[in-house]
Coordinates of C-alpha atoms in Angstrom, one line a residue:
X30 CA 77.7 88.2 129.3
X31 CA 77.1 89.3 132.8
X32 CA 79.3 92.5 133.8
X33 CA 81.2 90.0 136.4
X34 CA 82.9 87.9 133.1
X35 CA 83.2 91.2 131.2
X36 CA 85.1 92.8 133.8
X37 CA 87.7 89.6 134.1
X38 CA 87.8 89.3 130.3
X39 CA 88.6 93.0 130.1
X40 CA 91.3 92.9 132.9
X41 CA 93.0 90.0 131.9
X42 CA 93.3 91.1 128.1
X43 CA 94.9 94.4 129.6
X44 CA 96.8 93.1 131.5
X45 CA 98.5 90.5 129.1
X46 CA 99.3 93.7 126.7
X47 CA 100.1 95.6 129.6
X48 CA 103.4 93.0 130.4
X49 CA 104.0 92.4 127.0
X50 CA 104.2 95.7 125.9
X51 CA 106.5 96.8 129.3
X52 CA 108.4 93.9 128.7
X53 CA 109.1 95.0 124.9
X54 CA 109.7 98.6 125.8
X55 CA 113.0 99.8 124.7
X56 CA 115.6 99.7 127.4
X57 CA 117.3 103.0 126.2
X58 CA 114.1 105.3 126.4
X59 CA 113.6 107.7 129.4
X60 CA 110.7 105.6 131.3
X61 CA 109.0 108.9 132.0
X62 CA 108.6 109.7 128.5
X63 CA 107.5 106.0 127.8
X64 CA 104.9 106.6 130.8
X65 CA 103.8 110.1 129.5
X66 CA 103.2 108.7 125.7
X67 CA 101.3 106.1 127.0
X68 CA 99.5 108.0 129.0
X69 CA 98.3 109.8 126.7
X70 CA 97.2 107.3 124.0
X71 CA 95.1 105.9 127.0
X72 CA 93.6 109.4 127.6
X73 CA 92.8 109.6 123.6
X74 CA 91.4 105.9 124.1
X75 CA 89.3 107.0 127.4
X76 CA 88.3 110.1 125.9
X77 CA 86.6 108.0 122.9
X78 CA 85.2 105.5 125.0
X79 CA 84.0 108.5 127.4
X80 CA 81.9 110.1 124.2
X81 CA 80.7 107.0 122.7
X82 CA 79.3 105.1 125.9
X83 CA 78.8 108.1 128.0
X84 CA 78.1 107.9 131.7
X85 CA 75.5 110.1 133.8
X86 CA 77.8 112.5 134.0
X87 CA 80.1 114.6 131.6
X88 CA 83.5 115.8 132.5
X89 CA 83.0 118.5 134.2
X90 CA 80.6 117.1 136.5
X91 CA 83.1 113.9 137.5
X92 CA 85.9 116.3 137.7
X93 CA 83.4 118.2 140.1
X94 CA 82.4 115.2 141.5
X95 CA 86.0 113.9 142.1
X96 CA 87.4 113.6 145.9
X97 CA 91.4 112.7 146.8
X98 CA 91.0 108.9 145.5
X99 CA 90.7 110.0 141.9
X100 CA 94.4 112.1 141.7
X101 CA 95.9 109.6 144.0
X102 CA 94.3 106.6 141.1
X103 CA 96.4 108.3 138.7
X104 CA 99.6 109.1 140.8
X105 CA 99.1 105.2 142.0
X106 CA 98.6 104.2 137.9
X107 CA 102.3 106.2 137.5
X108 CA 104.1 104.3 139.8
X109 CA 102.6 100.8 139.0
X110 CA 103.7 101.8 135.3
X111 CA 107.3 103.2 136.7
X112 CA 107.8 99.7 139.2
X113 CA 107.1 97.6 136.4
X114 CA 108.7 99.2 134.1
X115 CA 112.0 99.1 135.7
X116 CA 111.3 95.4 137.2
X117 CA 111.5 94.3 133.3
X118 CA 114.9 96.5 132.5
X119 CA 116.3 94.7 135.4
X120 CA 115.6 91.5 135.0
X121 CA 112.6 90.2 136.2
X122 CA 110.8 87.6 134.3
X123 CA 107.5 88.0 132.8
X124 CA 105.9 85.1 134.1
X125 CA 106.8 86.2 137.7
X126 CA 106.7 89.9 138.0
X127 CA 102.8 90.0 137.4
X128 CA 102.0 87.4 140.4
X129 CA 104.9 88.2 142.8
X130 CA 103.6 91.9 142.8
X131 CA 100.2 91.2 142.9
X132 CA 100.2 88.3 145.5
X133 CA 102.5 91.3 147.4
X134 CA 100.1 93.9 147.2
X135 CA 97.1 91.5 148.8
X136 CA 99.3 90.9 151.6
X137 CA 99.5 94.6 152.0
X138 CA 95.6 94.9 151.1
X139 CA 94.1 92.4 153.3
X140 CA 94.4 94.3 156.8
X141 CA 93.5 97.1 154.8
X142 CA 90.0 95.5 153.6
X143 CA 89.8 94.3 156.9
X144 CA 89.8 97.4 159.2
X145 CA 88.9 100.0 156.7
X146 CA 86.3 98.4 154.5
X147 CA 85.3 95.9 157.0
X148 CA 85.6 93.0 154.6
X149 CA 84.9 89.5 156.1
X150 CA 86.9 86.4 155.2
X151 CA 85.8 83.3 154.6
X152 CA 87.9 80.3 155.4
X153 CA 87.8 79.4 151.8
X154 CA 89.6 83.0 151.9
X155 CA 92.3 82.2 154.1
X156 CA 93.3 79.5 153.2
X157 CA 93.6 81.2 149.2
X158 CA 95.4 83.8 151.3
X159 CA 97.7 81.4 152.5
X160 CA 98.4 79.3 149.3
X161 CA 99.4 82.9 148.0
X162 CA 101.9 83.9 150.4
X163 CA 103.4 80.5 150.1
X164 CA 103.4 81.2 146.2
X165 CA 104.9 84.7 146.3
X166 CA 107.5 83.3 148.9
X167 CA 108.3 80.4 146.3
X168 CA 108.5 82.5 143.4
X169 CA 110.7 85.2 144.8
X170 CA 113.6 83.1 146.5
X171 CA 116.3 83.7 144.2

């Protein structure tokens, strides 16, 4: 399997637990604990993965190694976890809240790929683009 099709498969499976199990979370926990524990059953999880398929570097190195995007990853991972968290305990619907963020956030990211990353659209591109605005403005008229 090439790493393209492992990547999606990966992602998608994660991400189908990930809603699930924020949808299922229970409403009367403090969301920063929830966030902290799972937190650290992915560091545990990471930490095995990290020792059984190492990389070319060990920890110290990447933490070496590391610039600004790696703490701002993990303050980013926080508030994803915090939004969607309290999405789900106020109501949002788990069939919506995964695409309405997501098509909001490539709004947001397209200029950005554009101007910093120099990214080139295809028209193919823009008109996906558009069929996702249209989508996300759909989806979140009340």
């Amino acid at each position: 399997m090439s790493g393209f099709y492992l990547a999606f498969i990966l992602t998608v499976i994660g991400m189908v637990l990930y809603h699930v199990s924020q949808k299922a979370v229970p409403k009367e926990t403090n969301p920063f604990f929830v966030i902290a524990i799972a937190y650290v059953v992915g560091i545990l999880l990471c930490l095995g993965f990290a020792f059984t398929l190492p990389g070319k570097k060990g920890l110290i190195e990447s933490l070496k190694a590391s610039n600004w995007a790696v703490f701002t990853l993990g303050a980013a991972a926080a508030l994803i976890e915090l939004g969607f968290l309290l999405a789900y305990r106020s109501g949002w619907r788990i069939s919506i809240a995964a695409v309405a963020t997501n098509a909001a956030a490539a709004v947001v990211l397209i200029p950005l790929g554009l101007i910093v990353f120099k990214d080139q659209l295809s028209l193919r591109d823009v008109i996906g683009l558009i069929l996702c605005v249209v989508g996300l403005a759909l989806v979140i008229r009340q």
